[in-house]
C-alpha positions as a Markdown table, in Angstrom:
| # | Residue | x | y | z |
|---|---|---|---|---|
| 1 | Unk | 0.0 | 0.0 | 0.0 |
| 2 | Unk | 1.2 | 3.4 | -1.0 |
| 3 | Unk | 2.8 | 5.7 | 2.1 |
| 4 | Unk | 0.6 | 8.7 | 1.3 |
| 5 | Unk | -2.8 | 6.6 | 1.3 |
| 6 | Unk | -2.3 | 5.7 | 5.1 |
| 7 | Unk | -2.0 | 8.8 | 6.1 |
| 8 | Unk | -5.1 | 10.3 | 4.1 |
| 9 | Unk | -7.3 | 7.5 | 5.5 |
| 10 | Unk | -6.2 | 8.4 | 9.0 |
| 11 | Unk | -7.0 | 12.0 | 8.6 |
| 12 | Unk | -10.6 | 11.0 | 7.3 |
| 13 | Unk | -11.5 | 8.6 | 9.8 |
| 14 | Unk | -10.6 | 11.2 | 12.3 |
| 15 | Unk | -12.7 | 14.1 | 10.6 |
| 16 | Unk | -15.7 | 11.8 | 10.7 |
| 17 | Unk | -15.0 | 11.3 | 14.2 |
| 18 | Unk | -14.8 | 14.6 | 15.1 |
| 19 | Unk | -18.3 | 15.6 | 13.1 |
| 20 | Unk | -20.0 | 12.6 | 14.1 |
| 21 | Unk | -19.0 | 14.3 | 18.4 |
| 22 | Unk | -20.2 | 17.7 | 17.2 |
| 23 | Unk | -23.5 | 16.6 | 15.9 |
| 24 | Unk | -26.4 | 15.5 | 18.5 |
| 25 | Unk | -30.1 | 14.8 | 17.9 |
| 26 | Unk | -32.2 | 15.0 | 20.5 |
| 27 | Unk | -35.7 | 13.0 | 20.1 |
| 28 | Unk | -38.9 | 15.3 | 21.3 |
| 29 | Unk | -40.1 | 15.2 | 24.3 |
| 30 | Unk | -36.7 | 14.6 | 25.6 |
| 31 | Unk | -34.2 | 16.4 | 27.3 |
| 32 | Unk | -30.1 | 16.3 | 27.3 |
| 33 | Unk | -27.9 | 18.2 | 30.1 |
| 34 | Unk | -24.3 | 19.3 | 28.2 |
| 35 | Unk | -21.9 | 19.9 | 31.0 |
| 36 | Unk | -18.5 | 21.5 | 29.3 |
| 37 | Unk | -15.6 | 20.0 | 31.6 |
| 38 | Unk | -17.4 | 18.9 | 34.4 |
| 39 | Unk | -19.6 | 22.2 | 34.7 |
| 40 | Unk | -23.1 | 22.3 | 33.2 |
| 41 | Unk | -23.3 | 24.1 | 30.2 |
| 42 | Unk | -27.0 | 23.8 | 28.2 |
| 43 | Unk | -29.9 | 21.7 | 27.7 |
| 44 | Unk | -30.3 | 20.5 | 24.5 |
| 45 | Unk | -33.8 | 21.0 | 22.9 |
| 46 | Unk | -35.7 | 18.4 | 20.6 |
| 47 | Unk | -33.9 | 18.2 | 16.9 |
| 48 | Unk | -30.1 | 18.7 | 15.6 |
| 49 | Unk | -28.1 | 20.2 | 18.1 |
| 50 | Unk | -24.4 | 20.8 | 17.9 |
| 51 | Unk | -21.5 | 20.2 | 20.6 |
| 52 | Unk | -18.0 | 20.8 | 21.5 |
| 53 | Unk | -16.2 | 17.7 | 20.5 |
| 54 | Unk | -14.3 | 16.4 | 23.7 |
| 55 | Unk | -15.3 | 19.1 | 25.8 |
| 56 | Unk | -18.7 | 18.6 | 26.1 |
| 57 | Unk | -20.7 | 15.4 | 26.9 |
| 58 | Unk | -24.0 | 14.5 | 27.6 |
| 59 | Unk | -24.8 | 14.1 | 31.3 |
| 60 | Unk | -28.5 | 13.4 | 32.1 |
| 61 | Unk | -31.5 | 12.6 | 29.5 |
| 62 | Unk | -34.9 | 13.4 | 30.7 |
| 63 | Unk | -38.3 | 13.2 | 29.9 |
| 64 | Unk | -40.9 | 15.7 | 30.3 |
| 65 | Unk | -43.5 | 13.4 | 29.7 |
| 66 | Unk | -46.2 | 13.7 | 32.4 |
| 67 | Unk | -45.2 | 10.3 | 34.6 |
| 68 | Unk | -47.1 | 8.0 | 37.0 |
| 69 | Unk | -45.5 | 6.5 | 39.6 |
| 70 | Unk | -47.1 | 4.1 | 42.5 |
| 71 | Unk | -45.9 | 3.5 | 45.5 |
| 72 | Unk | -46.2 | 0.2 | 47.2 |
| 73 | Unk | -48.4 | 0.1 | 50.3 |
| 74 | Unk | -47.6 | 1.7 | 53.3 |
| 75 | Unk | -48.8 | 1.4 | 57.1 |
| 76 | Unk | -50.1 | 4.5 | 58.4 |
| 77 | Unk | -51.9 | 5.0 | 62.0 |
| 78 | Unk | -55.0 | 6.7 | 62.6 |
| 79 | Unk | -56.4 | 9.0 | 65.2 |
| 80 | Unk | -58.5 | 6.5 | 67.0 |
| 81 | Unk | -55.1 | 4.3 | 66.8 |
| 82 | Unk | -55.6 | 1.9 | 63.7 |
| 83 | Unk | -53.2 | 0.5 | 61.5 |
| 84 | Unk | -54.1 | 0.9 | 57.6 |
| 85 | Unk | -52.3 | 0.2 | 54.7 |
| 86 | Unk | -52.6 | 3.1 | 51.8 |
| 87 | Unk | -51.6 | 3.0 | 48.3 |
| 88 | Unk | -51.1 | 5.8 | 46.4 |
| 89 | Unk | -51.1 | 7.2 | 43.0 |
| 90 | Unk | -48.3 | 10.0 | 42.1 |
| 91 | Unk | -48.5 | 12.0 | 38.5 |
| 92 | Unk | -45.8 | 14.2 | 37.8 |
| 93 | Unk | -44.3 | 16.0 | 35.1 |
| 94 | Unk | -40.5 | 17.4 | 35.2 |
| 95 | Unk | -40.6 | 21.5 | 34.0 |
| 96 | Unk | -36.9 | 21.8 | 34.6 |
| 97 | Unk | -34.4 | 19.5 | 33.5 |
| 98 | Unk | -31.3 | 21.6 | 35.1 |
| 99 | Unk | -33.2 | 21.5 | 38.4 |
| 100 | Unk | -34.4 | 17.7 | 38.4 |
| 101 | Unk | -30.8 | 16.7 | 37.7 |
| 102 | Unk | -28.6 | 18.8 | 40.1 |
| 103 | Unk | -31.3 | 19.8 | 42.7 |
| 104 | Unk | -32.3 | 16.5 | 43.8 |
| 105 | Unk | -30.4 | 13.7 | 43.9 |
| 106 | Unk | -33.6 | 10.9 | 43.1 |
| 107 | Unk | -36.5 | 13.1 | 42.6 |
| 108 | Unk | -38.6 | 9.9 | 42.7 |
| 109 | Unk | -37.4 | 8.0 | 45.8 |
| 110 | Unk | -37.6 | 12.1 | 47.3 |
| 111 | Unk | -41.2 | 12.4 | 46.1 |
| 112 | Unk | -42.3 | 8.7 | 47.5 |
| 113 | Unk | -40.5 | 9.8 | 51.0 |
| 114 | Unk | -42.5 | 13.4 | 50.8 |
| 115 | Unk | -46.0 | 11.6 | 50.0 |
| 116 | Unk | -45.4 | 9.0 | 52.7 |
| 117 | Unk | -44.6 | 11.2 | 55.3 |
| 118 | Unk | -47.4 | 13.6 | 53.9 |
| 119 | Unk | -49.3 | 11.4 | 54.0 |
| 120 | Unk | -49.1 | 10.2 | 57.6 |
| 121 | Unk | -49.3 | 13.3 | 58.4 |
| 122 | Unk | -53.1 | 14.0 | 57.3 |
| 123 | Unk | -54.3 | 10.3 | 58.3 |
| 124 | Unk | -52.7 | 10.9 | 61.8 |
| 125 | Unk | -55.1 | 13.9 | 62.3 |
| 126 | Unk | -58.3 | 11.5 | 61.1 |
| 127 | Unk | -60.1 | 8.8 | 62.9 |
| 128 | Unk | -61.0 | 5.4 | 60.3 |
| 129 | Unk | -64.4 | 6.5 | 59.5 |
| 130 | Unk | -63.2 | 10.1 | 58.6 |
| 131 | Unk | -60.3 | 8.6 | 56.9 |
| 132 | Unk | -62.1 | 6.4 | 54.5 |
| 133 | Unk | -64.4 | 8.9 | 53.7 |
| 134 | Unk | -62.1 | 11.7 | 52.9 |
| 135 | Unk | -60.2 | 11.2 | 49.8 |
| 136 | Unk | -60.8 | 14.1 | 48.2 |
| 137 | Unk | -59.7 | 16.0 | 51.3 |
| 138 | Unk | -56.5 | 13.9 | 51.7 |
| 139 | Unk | -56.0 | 14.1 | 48.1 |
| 140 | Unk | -55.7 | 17.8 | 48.1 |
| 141 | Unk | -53.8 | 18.5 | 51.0 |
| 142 | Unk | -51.0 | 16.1 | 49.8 |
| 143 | Unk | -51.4 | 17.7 | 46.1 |
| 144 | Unk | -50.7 | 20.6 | 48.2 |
| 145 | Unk | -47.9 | 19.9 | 50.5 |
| 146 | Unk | -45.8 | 17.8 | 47.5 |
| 147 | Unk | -46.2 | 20.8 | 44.9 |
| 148 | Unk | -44.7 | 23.1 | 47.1 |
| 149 | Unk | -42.2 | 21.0 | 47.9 |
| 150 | Unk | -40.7 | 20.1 | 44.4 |
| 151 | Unk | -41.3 | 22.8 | 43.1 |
| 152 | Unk | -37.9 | 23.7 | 43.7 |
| 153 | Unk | -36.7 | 20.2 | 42.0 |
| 154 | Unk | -38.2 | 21.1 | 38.6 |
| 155 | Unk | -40.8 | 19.0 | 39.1 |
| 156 | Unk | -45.0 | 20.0 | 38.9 |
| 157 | Unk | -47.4 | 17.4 | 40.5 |
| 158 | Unk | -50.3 | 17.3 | 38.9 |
| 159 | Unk | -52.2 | 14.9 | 40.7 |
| 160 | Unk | -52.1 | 12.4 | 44.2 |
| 161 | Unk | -55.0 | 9.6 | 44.1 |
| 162 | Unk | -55.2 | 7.2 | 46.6 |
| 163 | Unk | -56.1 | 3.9 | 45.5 |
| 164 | Unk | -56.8 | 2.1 | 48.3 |
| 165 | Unk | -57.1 | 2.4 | 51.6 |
| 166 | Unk | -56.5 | -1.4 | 53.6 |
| 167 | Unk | -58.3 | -1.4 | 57.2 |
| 168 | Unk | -57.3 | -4.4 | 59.7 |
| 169 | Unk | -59.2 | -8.0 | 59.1 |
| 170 | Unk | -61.1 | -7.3 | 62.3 |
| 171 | Unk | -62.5 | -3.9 | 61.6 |
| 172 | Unk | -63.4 | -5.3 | 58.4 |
| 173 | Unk | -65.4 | -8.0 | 59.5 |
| 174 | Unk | -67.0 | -5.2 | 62.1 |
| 175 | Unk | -67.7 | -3.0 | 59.0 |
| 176 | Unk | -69.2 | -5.5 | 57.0 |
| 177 | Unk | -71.2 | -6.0 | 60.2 |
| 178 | Unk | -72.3 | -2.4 | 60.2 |
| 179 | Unk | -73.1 | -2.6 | 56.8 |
| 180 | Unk | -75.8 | -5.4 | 57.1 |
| 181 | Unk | -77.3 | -4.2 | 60.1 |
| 182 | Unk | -78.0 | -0.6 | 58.5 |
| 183 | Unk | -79.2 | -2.4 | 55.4 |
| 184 | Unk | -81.2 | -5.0 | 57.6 |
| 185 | Unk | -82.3 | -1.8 | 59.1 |
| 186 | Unk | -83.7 | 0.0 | 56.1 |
| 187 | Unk | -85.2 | -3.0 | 54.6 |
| 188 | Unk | -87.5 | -3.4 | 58.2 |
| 189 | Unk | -87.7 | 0.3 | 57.5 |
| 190 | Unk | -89.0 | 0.0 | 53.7 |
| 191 | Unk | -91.2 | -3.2 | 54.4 |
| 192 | Unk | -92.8 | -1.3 | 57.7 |
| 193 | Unk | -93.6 | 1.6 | 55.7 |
| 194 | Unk | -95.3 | -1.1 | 53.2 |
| 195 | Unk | -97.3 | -1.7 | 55.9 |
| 196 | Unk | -98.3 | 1.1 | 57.3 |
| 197 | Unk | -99.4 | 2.4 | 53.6 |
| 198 | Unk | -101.3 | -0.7 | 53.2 |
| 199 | Unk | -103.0 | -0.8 | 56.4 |
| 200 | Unk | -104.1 | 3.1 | 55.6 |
| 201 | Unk | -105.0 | 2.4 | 52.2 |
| 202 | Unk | -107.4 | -0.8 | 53.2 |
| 203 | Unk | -108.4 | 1.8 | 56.9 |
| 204 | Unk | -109.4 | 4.2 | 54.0 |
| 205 | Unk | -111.2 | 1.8 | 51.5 |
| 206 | Unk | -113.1 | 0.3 | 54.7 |
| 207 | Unk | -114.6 | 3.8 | 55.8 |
| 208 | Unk | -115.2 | 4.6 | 51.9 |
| 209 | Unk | -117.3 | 1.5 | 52.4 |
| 210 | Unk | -118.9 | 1.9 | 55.3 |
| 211 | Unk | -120.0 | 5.7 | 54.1 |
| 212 | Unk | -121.5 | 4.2 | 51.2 |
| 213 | Unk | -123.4 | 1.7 | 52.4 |
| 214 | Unk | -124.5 | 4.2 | 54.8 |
| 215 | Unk | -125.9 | 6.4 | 52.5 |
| 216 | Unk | -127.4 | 3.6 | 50.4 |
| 217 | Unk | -128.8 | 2.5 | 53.8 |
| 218 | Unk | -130.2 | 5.5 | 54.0 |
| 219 | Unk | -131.7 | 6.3 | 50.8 |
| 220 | Unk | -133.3 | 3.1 | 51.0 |
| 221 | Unk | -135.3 | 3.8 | 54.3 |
| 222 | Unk | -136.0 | 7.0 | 53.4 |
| 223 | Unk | -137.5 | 5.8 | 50.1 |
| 224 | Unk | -139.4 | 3.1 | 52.1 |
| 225 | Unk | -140.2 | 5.3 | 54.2 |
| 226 | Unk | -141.3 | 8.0 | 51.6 |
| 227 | Unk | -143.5 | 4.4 | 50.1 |
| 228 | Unk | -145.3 | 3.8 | 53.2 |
| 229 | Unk | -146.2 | 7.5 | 54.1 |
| 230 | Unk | -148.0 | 7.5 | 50.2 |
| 231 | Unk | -149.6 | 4.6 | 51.5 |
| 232 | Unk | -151.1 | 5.3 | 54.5 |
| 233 | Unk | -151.7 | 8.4 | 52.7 |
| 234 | Unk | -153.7 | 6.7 | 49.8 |
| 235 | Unk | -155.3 | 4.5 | 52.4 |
| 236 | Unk | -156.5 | 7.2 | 55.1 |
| 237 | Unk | -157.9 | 9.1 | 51.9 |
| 238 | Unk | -159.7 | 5.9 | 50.5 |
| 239 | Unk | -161.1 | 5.3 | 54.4 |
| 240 | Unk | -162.5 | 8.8 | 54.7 |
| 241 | Unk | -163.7 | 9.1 | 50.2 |
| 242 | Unk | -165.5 | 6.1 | 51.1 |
| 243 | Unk | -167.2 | 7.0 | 54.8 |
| 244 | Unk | -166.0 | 3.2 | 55.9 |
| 245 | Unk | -168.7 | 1.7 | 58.2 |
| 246 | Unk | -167.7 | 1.3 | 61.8 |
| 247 | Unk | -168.0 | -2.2 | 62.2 |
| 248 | Unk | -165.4 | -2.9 | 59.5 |
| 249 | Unk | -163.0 | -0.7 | 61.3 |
| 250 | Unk | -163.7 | -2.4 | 64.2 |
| 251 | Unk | -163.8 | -5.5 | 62.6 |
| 252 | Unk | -160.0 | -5.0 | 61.3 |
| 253 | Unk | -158.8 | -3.8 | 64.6 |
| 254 | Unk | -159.9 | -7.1 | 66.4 |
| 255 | Unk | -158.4 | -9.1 | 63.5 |
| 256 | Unk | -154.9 | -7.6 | 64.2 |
| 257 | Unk | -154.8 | -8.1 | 67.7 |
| 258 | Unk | -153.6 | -11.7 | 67.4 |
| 259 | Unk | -150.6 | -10.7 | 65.6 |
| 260 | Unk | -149.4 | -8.5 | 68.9 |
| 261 | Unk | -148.7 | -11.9 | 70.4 |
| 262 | Unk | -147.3 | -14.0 | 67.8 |
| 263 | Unk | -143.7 | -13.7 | 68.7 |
| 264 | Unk | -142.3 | -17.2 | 70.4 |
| 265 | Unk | -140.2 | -14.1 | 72.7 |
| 266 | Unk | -143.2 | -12.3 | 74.1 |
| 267 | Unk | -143.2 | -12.7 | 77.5 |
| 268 | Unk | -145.2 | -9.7 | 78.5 |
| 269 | Unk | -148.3 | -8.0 | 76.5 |
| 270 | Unk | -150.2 | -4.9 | 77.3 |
| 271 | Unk | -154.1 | -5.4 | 75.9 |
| 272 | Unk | -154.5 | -1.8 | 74.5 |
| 273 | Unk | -157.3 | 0.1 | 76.0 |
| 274 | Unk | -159.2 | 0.2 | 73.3 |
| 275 | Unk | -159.9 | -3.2 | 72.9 |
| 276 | Unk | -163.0 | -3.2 | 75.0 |
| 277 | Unk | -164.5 | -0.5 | 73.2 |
| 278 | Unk | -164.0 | -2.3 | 69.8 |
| 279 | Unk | -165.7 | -5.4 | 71.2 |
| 280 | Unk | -168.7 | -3.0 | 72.3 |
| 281 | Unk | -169.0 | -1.5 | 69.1 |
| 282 | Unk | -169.0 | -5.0 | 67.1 |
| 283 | Unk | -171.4 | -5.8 | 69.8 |
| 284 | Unk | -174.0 | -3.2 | 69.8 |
| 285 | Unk | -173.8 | -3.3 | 66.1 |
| 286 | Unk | -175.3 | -6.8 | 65.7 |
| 287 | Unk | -176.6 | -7.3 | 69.4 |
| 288 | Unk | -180.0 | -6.5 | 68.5 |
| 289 | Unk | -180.2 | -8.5 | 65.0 |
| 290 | Unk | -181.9 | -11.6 | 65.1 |
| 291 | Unk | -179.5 | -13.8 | 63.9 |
| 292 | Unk | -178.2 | -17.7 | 64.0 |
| 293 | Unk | -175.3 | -16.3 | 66.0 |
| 294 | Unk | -177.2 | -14.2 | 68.8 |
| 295 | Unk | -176.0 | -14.3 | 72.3 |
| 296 | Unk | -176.8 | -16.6 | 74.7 |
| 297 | Unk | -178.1 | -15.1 | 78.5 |
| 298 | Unk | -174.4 | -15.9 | 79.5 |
| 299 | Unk | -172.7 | -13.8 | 76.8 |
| 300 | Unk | -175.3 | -10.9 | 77.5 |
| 301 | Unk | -174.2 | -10.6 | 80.9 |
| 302 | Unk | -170.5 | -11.0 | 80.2 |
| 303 | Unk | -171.2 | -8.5 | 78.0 |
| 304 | Unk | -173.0 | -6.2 | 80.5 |
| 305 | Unk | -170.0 | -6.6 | 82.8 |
| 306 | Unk | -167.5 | -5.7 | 80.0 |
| 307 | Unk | -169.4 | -2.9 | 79.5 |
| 308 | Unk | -169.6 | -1.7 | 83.4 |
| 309 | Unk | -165.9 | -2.3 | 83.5 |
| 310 | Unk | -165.1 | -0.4 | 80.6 |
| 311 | Unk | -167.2 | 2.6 | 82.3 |
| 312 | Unk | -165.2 | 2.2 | 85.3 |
| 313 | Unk | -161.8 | 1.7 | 83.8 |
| 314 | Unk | -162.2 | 3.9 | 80.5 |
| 315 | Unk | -158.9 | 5.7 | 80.6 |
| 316 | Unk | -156.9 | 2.5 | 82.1 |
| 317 | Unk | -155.2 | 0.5 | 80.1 |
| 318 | Unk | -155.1 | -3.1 | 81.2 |
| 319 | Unk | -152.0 | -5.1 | 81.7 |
| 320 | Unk | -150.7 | -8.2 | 83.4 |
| 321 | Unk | -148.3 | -7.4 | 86.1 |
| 322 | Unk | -146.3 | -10.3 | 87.0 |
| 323 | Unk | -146.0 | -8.4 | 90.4 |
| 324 | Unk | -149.2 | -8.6 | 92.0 |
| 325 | Unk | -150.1 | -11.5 | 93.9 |
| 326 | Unk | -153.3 | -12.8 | 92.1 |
| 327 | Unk | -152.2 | -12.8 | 88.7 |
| 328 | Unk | -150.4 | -15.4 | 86.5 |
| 329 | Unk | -146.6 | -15.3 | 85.7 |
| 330 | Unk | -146.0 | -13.7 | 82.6 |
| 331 | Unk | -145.4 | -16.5 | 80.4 |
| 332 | Unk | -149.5 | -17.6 | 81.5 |
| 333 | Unk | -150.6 | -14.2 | 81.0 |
| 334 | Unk | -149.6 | -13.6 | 77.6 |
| 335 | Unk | -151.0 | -16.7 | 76.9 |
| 336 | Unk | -154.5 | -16.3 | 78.5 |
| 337 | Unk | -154.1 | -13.2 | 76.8 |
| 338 | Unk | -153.9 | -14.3 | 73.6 |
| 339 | Unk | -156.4 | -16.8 | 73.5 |
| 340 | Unk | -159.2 | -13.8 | 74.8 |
| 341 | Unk | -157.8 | -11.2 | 71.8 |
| 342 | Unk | -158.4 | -14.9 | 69.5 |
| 343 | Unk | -162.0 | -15.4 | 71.2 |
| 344 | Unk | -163.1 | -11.9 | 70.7 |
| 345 | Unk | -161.9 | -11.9 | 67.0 |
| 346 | Unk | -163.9 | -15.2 | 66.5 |
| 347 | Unk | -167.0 | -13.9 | 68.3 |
| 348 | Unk | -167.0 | -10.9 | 65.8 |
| 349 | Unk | -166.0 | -12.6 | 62.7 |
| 350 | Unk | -169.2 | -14.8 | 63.5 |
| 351 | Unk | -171.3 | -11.5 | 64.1 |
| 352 | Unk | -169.7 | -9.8 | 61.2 |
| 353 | Unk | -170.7 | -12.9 | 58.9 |
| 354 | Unk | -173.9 | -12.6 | 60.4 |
| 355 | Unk | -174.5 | -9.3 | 59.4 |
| 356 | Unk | -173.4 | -9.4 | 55.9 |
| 357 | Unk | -175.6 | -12.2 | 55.1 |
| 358 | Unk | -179.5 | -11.7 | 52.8 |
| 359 | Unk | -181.5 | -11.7 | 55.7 |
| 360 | Unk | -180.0 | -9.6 | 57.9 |
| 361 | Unk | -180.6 | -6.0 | 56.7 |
| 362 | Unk | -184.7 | -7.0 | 56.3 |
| 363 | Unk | -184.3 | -8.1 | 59.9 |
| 364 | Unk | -183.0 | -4.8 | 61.3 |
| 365 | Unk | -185.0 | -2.5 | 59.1 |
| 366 | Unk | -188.2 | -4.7 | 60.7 |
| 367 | Unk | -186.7 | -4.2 | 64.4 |
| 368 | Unk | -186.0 | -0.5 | 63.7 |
| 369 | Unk | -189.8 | 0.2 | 62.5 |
């Protein structure tokens, strides 16, 4: 090989030594620290940058990515003296290269320190049930407290989650406890409620009921009643068009009498007053006709004394009193009472039929003249 080539080839391979040292590309989103001799001299931006062969070097490449980092669980101790374990959640974002690489030694073990003892901090202040239902507030004071802190690091936080939150195995079991008793609670709750709706709605249905069967109640008599006032009405106005005779009348009121006493229950009857002077009107009106069915001596002088104690006891109305000592017990009474209302009703049924036969109105009119 030629003497002059060697050399030449030398002198190239060091040229494209010495560009390829000068020449630096950075990728985006990235980061380089040139320190010139030991001492830092620039950060390199994203794209071609060019460097001091030999003199400068690359020390640190970051990324300013935003970055999650999670910490493994750690025991912290509540108010009410409880040991829980608490994960957390850490997202960061480095603002200034210079100042994450020669503030801070290891931003990230320096952060996970700063949230642990943060963090203690906060749940030391809070009893269990405040603690597990506080994230938010927890989340925010340690947002707080590790902002401010690395701020000086070159380093924003953005965000602090806590992602779980790890109570005893006893408290647990006393929780879950808790938590079926209040729902066991509200179910009794709901299903009493049920109830008590229920009961009001049937309490309201019932009266709703009983108010309209009231008023149909109601209606009804007073339409019965309205039906039986017409009819006495059309009756009493028939009775008096007509002139009725007397004796009918009387008739009528002897054959109802029976029907006072009919009841297996009766064990007391009053003979109305007027009884006696319906016999003596059925009785004068056909005493004096010749008829099949005229009285006998016997029945004339009952008569007369019916007639004397109707004069003496005209205002009185008979009853049997199971209180005085002569008479029956009540039971007899209404009995012996009831077969004199059914002999008097026979006696003028007889006289009445008497009456009404051919011969009886020729027999009067000759008696009369």
């Amino acid at each position: 090989m030629d003497p002059v080539v060697i050399p030449i080839l030398v002198a190239a391979i060091v040229v494209v030594f010495v560009v390829a040292s000068t020449v630096r590309i950075v990728p985006q989103a990235r980061r380089y620290n040139i320190e010139r001799f030991g001492r830092y001299r620039r950060t390199l931006q994203p794209g071609l940058n060019f460097v001091v062969p030999v003199a400068d070097r690359i020390n640190t490449k970051l990324d300013v990515r935003e970055q999650v980092y999670s910490s493994d669980p750690r025991p912290v101790i509540t108010e009410d003296n409880l040991v829980v374990n608490i994960d957390t959640v850490l997202y960061y974002q480095i603002t200034d290269p210079r100042a994450a690489a020669y503030e801070v030694a290891d931003y990230l073990q320096a952060i996970d320190q700063l949230t642990v003892t943060t963090l203690r901090n906060v749940i030391g202040s809070m009893d269990l049930e405040e603690t597990l239902t506080s994230r938010e507030e927890i989340n925010s004071r340690l947002r707080a407290v590790l902002d401010d802190a690395t701020g000086k690091w070159g380093i924003r936080v953005n965000r602090v989650e806590i992602k779980a939150i790890d109570p005893p195995h006893t408290i647990k079991e006393a929780m879950e406890k808790q938590m079926r008793a209040e729902r066991d609670k509200r179910a009794a709750i709901l299903h009493a409620e049920g109830e008590r709706q229920a009961k009001i709605l049937t309490a309201e249905g019932t009266k709703q009921k009983d108010i309209l069967e009231a008023q149909g109640t109601q209606q009804a008599m007073i339409l019965r009643a309205d039906g039986e006032a017409k009819a006495v009405e059309l009756v009493f106005q028939a009775v008096h068009r007509n002139n009725a005779d007397p004796k009918i009348l009387a008739y009528k009121y002897l054959e109802t009498l029976p029907h006072l006493a009919s009841s297996d229950n009766n064990t007391f009857w009053v003979i109305p007053g007027e009884l006696t002077e319906a016999v003596r009107t059925v009785t004068r009106a056909f005493g004096d006709q010749p008829t099949a069915g005229s009285h006998t001596p016997a029945q004339r002088e009952e008569a007369a004394t019916a007639d004397a104690d109707d004069t003496s006891h005209e205002s009185r109305v008979p009853e049997l009193d199971t209180g005085s000592a002569a008479s029956l017990d009540a039971a007899a009474a209404a009995d012996e009472a009831e077969k004199e209302a059914a002999a008097a009703v026979s006696d003028a049924k007889a006289e009445a039929a008497a009456a009404m036969s051919p011969q009886v109105p020729r027999r009067a009119q000759t008696s009369g003249d």
